[in-house]
XYZ file of C-alpha atoms in Angstrom:
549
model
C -33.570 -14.608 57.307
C -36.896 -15.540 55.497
C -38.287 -12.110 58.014
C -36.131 -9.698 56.642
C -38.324 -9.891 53.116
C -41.518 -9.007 55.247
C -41.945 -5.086 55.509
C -42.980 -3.633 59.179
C -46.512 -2.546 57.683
C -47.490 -6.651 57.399
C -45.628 -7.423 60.814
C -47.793 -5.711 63.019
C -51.093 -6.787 62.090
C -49.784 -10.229 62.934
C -48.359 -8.813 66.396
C -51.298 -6.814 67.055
C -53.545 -9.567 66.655
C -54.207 -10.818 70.100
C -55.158 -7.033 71.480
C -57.590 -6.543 68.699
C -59.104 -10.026 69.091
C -59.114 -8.699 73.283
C -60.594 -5.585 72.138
C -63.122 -6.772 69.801
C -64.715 -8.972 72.402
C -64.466 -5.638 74.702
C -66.577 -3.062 72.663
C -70.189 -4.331 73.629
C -69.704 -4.438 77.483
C -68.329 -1.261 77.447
C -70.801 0.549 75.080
C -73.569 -1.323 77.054
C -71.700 0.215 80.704
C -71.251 3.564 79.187
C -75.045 3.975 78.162
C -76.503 2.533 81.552
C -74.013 5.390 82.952
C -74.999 7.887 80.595
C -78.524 7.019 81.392
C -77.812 7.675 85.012
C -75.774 11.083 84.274
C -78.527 12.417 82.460
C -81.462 11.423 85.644
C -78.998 13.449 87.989
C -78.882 16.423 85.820
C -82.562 16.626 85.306
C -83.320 15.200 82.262
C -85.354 12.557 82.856
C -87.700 12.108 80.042
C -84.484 11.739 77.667
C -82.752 8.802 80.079
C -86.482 7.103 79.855
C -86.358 7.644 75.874
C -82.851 5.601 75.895
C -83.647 2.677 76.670
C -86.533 2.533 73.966
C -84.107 2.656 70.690
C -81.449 0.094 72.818
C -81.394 -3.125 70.404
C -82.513 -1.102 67.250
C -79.804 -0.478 64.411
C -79.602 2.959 64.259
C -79.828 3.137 67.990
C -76.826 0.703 68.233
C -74.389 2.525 66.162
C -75.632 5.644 68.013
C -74.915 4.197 71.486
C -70.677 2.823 69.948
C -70.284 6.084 68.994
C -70.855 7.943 72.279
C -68.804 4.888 73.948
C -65.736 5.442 71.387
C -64.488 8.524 73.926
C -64.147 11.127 71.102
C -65.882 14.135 72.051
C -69.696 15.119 71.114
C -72.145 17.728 71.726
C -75.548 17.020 72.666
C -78.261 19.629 72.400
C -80.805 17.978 74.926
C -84.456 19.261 75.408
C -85.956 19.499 78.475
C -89.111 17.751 79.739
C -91.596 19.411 78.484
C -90.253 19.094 75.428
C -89.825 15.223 75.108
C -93.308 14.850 76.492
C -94.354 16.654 73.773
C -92.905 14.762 71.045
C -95.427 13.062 68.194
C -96.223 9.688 69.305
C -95.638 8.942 65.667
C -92.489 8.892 66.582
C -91.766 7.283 70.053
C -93.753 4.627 69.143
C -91.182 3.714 66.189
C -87.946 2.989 67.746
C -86.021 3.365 64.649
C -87.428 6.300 63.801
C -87.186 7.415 67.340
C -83.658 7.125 67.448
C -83.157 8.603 64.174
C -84.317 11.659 65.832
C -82.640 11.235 68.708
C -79.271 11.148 66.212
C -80.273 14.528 65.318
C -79.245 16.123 68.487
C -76.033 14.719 68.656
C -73.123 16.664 66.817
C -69.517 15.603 66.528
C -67.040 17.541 68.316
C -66.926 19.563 71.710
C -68.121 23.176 71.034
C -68.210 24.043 74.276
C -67.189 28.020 73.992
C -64.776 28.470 77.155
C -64.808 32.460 77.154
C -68.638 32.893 77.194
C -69.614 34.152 80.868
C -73.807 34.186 81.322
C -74.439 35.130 84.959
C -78.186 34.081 83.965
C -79.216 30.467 84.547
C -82.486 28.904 83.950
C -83.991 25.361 83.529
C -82.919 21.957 84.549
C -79.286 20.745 84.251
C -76.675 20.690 86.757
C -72.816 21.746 86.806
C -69.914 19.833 85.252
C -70.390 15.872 86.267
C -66.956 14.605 84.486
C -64.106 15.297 82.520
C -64.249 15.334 78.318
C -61.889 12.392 77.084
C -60.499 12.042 73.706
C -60.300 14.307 70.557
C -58.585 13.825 67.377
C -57.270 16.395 64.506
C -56.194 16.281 61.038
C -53.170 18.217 59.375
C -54.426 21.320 58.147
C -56.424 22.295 61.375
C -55.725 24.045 64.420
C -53.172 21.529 66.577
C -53.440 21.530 70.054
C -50.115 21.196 72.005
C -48.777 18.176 73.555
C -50.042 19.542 77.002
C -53.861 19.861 75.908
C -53.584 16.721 74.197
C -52.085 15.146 77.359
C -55.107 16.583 79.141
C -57.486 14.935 76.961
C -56.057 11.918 76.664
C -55.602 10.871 80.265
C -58.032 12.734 81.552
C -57.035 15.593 83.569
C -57.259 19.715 83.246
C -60.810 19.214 84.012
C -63.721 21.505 82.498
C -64.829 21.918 86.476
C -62.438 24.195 87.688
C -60.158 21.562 89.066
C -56.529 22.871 87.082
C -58.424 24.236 84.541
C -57.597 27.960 83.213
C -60.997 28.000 81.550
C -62.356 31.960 81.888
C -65.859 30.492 81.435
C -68.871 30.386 83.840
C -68.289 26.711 84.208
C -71.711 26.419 85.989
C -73.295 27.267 82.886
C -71.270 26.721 80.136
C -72.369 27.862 76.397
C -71.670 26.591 73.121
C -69.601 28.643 70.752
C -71.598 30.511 68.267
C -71.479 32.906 64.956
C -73.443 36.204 65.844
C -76.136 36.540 63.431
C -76.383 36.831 60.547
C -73.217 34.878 60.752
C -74.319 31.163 62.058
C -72.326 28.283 63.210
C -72.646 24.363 61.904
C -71.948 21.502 63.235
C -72.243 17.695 61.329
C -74.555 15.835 63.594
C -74.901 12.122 63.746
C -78.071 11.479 61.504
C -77.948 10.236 58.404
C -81.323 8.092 57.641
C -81.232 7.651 53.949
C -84.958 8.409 53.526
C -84.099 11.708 54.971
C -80.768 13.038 54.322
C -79.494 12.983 50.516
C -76.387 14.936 50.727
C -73.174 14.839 48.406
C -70.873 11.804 49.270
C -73.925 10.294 51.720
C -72.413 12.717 54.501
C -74.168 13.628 57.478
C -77.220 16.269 57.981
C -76.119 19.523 59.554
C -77.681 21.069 62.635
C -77.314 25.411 62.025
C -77.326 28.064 64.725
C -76.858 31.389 66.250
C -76.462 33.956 68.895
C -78.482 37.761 68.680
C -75.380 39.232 70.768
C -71.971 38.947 72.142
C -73.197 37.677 75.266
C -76.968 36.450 74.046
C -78.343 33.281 74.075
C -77.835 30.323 71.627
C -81.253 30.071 68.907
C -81.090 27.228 66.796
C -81.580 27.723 63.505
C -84.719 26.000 60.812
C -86.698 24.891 63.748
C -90.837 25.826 63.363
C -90.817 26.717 67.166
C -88.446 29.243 68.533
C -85.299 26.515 70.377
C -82.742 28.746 72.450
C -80.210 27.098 74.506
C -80.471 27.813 78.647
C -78.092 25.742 80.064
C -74.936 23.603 79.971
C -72.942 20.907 81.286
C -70.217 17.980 80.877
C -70.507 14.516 81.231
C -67.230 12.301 80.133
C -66.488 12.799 76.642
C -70.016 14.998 76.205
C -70.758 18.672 76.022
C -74.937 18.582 77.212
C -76.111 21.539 75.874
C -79.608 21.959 77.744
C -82.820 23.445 74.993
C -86.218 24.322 75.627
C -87.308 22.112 72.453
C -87.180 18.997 70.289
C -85.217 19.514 66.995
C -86.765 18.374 63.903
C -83.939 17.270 60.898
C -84.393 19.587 57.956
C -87.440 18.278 55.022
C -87.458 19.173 51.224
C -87.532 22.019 49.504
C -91.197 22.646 49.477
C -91.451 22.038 53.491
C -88.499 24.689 53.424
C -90.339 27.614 51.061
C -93.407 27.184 53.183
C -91.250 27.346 56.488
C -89.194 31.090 55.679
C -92.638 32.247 53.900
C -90.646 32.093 50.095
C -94.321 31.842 48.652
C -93.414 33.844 45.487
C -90.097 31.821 45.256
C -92.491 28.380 45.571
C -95.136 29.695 42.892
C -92.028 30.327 40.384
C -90.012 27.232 40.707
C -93.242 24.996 40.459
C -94.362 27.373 37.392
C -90.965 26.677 35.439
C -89.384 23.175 34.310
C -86.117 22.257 34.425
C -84.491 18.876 32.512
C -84.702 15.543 35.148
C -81.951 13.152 35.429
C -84.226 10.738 32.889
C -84.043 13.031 30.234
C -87.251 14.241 30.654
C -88.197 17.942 32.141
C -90.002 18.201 35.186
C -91.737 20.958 37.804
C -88.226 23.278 38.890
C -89.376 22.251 42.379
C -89.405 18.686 42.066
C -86.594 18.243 40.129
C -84.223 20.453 42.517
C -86.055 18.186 45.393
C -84.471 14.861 43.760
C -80.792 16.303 43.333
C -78.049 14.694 45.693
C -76.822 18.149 47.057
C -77.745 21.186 46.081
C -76.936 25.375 47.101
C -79.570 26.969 45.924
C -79.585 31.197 45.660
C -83.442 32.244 46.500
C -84.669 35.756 45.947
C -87.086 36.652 48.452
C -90.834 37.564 47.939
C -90.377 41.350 47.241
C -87.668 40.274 44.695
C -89.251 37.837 42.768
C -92.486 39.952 42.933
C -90.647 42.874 41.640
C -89.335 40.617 38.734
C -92.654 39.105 37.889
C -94.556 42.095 37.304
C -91.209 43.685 35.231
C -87.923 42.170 33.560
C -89.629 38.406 33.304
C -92.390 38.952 31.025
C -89.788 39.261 28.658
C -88.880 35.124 28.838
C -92.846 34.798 29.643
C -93.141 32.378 26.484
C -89.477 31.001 26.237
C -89.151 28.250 27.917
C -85.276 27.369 27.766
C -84.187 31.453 29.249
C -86.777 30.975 32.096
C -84.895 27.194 32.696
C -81.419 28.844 32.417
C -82.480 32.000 34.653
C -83.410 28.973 37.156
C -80.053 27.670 36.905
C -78.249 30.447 37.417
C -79.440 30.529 40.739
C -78.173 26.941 42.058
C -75.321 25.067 42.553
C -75.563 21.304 41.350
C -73.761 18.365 43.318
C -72.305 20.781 46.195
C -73.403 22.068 49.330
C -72.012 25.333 50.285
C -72.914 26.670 53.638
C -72.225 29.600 54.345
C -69.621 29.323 56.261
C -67.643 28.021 54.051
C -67.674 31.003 51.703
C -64.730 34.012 51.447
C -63.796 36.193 49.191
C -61.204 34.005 47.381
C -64.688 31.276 47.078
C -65.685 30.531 43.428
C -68.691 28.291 42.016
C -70.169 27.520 38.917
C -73.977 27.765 38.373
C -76.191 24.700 37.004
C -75.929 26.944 34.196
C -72.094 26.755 33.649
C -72.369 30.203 34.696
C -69.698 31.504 37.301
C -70.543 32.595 41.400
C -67.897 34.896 43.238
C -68.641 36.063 46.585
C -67.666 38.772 49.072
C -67.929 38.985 52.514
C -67.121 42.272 54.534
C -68.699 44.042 57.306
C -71.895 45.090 55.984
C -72.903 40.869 54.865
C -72.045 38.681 52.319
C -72.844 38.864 49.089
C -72.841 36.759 45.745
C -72.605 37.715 42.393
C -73.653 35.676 39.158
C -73.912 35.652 35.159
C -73.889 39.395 33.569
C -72.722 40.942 37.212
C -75.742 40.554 38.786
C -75.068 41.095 42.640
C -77.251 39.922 45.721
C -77.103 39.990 49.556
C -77.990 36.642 51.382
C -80.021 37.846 53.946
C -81.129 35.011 55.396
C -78.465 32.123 55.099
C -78.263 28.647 55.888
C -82.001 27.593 55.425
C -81.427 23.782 55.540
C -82.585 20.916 53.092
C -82.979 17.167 53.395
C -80.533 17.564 50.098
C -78.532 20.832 50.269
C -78.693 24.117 51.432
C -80.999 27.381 50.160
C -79.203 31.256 50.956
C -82.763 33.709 50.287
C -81.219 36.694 48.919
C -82.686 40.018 47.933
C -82.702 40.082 44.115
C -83.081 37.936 41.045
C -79.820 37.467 38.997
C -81.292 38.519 35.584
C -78.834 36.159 33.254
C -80.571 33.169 30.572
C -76.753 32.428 28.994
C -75.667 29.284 29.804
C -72.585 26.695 29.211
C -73.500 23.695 29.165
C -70.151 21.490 28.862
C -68.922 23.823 32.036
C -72.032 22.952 33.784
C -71.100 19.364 33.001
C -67.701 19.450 33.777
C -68.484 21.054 37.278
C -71.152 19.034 38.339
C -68.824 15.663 37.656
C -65.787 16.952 39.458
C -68.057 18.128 42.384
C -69.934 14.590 42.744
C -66.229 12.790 42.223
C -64.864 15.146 44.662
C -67.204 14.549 47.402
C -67.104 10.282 47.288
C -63.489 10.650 47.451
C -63.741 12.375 50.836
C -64.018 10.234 53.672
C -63.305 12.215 56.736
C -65.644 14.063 58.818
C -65.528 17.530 60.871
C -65.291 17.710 64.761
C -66.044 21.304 64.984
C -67.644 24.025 63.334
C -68.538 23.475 59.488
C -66.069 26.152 57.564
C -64.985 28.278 61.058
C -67.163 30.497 63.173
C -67.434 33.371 61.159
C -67.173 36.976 62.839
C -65.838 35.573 65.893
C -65.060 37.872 68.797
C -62.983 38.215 71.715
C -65.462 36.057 73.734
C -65.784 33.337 71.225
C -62.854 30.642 72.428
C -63.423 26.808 71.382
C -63.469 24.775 74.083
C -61.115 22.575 71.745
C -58.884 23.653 69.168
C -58.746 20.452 67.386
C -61.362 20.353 64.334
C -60.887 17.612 61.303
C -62.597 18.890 58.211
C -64.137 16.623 55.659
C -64.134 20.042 52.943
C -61.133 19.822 50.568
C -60.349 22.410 47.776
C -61.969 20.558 44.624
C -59.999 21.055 41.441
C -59.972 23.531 38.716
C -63.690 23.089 37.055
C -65.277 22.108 39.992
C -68.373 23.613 41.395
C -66.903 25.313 44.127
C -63.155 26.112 45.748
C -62.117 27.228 49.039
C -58.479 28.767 48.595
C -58.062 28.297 52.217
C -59.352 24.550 52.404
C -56.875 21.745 52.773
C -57.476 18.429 50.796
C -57.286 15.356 53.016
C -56.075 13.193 50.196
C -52.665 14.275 50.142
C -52.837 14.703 53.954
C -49.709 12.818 55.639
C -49.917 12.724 59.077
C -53.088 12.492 61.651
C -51.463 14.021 65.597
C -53.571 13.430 68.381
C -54.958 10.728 70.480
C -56.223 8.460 67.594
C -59.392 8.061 68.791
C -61.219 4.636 68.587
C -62.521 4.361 65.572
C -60.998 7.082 63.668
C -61.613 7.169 60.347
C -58.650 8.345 58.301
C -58.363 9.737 54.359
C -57.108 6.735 52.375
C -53.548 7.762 51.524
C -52.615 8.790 55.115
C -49.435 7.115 55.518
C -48.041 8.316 59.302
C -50.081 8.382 62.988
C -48.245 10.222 65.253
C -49.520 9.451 69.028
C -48.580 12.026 71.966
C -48.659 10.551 75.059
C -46.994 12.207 78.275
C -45.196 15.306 77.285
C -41.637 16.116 77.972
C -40.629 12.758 79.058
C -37.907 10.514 77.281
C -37.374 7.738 78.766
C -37.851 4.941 76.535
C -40.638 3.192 78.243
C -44.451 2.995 77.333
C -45.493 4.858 80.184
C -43.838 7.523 79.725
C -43.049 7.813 75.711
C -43.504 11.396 74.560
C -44.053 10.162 71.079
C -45.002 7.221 68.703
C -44.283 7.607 65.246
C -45.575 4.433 63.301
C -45.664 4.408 59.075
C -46.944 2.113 57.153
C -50.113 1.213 54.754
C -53.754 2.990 55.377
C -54.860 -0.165 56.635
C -52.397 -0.984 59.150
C -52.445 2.487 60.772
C -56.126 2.653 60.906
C -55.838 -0.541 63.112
C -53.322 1.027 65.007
C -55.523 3.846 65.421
C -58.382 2.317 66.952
C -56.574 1.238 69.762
C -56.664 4.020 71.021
C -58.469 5.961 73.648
C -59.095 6.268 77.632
C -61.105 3.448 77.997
C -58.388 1.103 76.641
C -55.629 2.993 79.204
C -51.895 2.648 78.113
C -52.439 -1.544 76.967
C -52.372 -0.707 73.722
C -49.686 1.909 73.440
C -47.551 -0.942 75.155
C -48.750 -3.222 72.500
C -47.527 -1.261 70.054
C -44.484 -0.689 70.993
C -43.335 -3.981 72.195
C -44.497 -4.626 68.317
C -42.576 -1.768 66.682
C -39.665 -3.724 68.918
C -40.299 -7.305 68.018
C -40.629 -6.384 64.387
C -37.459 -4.126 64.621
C -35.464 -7.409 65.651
C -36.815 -9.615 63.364
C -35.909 -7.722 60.637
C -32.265 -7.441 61.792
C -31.873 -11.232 62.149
């Protein structure tokens, strides 16, 4: 009788104990086969010079978490370069296994992205066709579900991406990743996230950008100093290899960004102007914006800025606060808004206090600040170690400010983005202007963007916020990280069947606290098989009878 007192939520840590404590003990021999294997994998298909590069960041920290990662069976993308490229890379860098492998993180991006209605007849390069089948995935309410079939698919591994069962329309010798056609681009979070180099809002992840010239053209990725296009493709396990003719270098500061797009009248202003420092004091525009913990930053291009030099800014030539507020009416403080994330229901509010709407339609997408002032961004998603910079064609010609809204929105978008704690497994905001030959390879994408509140400097109508989010369906992939007030996992395991058995259960439907269910969670998984879906049911049983005693 003493048991009936005792909810279900502190039973089944206690009954789960002994298959964590066997899993625990599990997790390095496994991450240790799957990297000797993905070594291997990655010989056969031609990359060499990569497999050799492994082995080098094996025992360092970053390296580590990079390697349990991959071994957890959710789904990545690598963009891997061939071997010309690698041979090429700074020996500043392979001779610093930490830093090595920081790079190395770059390439990685969470999610598959494989695009399975893409046909290219054209191959080129090394890589070969499909070596395995993808694993596990994972979703959160609010995105696109996949049915219990697909998740079936993914979870035990069959319907494989070679042709064997698989309805896929794609060239599955060559497969491509999904893309925006320029100028619309597509993101994807990628797995570094050194703290010397990436300062984003809520310590998140730096962003790998990139596009396609044509319905049927080839991948370029984006912010690169050499031109990077994708020319081949191929699965291994839970990873879409994504063959490039390059080395991808993580995105720098603002002044290694200017230089990069050729913003030299932009550069001359902002280091020119000052703008007040977070000690009070009032530093170089340029310097200041380079210190800021995520930023979206509006930047008229040379001819504009030109254009306003020589005409409309002599007025402010000797007043130092309008040319500081014109500055700040052309950023966004504490948020990083790609562009991808931006419709025509988007609002922001300047450093200024000053409002941002947008509008997107088929000629571009366009923003419009203080007084009315309208620009195109012709050039979006130029990436920064801290933010994000959109180069638009004119100067928004507005020195009014509010100051308490400024406030007020820069506090509710730094609050906003420590509170979130999940992270996406596709593409950053959608693929914008997607066509008929655009089809994710998976449907399933869990988005860390949540629609701030009212005062906050910037909304998404259509964004869902995780924290009231009650259910995560899928496979619960190992280490699944969950919003903190989820209170139900539902599991899908073989469709259509139900009989009562493990084997065979259609559905699991656990609830209890965060903590509990994120254990539960991380049992999950192809490389654990059905042992802990028996565990936890045999629990939900035990616990069941106890509490009837």
């Amino acid at each position: 009788m003493l048991f009936t007192a005792l909810p279900l939520s502190l039973l089944l840590p206690l009954l789960l104990s002994p298959v964590q404590a066997q899993d625990q003990n599990s997790t390095s021999s496994n991450s240790s086969a799957y990297v000797t294997d993905f070594i291997s994998a990655l010989e056969s298909a031609g990359y060499s010079e990569v497999a050799s590069t492994l082995p080098k960041i094996n025992g360092t920290t970053v390296g580590n978490q990079l390697f349990s990662q991959l071994s957890s069976g959710r789904n990545f993308t690598l963009f891997v370069p061939d071997n010309t490229a690698v041979q090429n890379v700074s020996s500043k860098i392979t001779s610093n296994p930490t830093l090595l492998a920081e790079h190395i993180s770059y390439h990685f991006i969470r999610g598959d992205f494989t695009n399975t209605s893409y046909i290219n007849t054209s191959s080129g390069g090394v890589g070969g066709g499909p070596l395995s089948t993808p694993t596990s995935s994972s979703t959160q309410t609010g995105s696109i579900t996949p049915n219990a079939t697909i998740l079936f698919d993914r979870l035990f591994g069959v319907g494989r991406r070679d042709g064997s069962g698989s309805s896929n329309s794609s060239s599955d010798s060559n497969p491509q990743p999904y893309s925006g056609i320029w100028p619309n681009v597509t993101l994807g979070r990628t797995l570094f996230n050194a703290p010397q180099f990436v300062i984003l809002p809520g310590n998140k992840n730096q962003v790998l950008a990139w596009t396609r010239s044509g319905e049927n053209g080839n991948v370029t990725i984006l912010n690169q100093a050499q031109n990077i296009t994708v020319v081949n493709g191929t699965t291994w396990r839970n990873l879409f290899i994504v063959g490039i003719n390059g080395t991808l270098i993580p995105p720098g500061n603002l002044t290694t960004a200017l230089t990069a797009v050729n913003a030299s009248a932009a550069r001359t202003l902002l280091s020119g102007i000052d703008l007040p420092a977070s000690n009070g004091a009032s530093a170089p525009a340029i310097k200041v914006l380079q210190a800021a913990r995520g930023i979206t930053l509006f930047l008229p291009d040379n001819e504009a800025v030109t254009s306003a030099i020589n005409g409309p800014l002599q007025r402010w030539q000797n007043n130092q606060a309008a040319q500081a507020a014109l500055l700040q009416n052309h950023f966004i403080n504490g948020t990083t808004l790609y562009s991808t994330e931006i419709d025509n229901s988007t609002v922001a509010t300047s450093a200024a206090g000053e409002p941002f709407t947008f509008t997107r339609n088929d000629t571009g997408l366009f923003v419009s600040g203080a007084n009315n002032f309208t620009a195109q961004i012709v050039r979006p998603d130029v990436l920064l170690q801290n933010g994000v910079a959109h180069i638009i064609d004119s100067v928004f010609f507005a020195v009014q400010s509010d100051p308490a809204a400024a406030s007020s929105a820069y506090a509710s978008a730094t609050s906003e983005a420590a509170a979130i704690s999940t992270t996406e497994t596709g593409p950053i905001g959608g693929i914008i202007g997607q066509t008929s030959s655009q089809t994710p390879g998976q449907s399933s994408s869990a988005s860390e963007s949540s629609s701030p509140s009212s005062g906050s400097s910037a909304s998404t109508a259509s964004q869902t916020s995780p924290s009231v989010s009650s259910t995560v369906t899928g496979t619960a992939a190992p280490g699944q990280t969950s919003p903190s007030t989820l209170s139900t996992v539902t599991v899908t395991a073989t469709p259509g069947q139900t009989s009562p058995t493990p084997s065979t259960l259609s559905t699991v439907t656990v609830t209890g606290s965060a903590a509990v269910l994120q254990q539960l969670a991380s049992r999950g998984g192809p490389s654990y098989g059905l042992s802990w879906l028996y565990s936890m049911f045999f629990s939900i049983l035990a616990g069941a009878c106890i509490l009837a005693v």
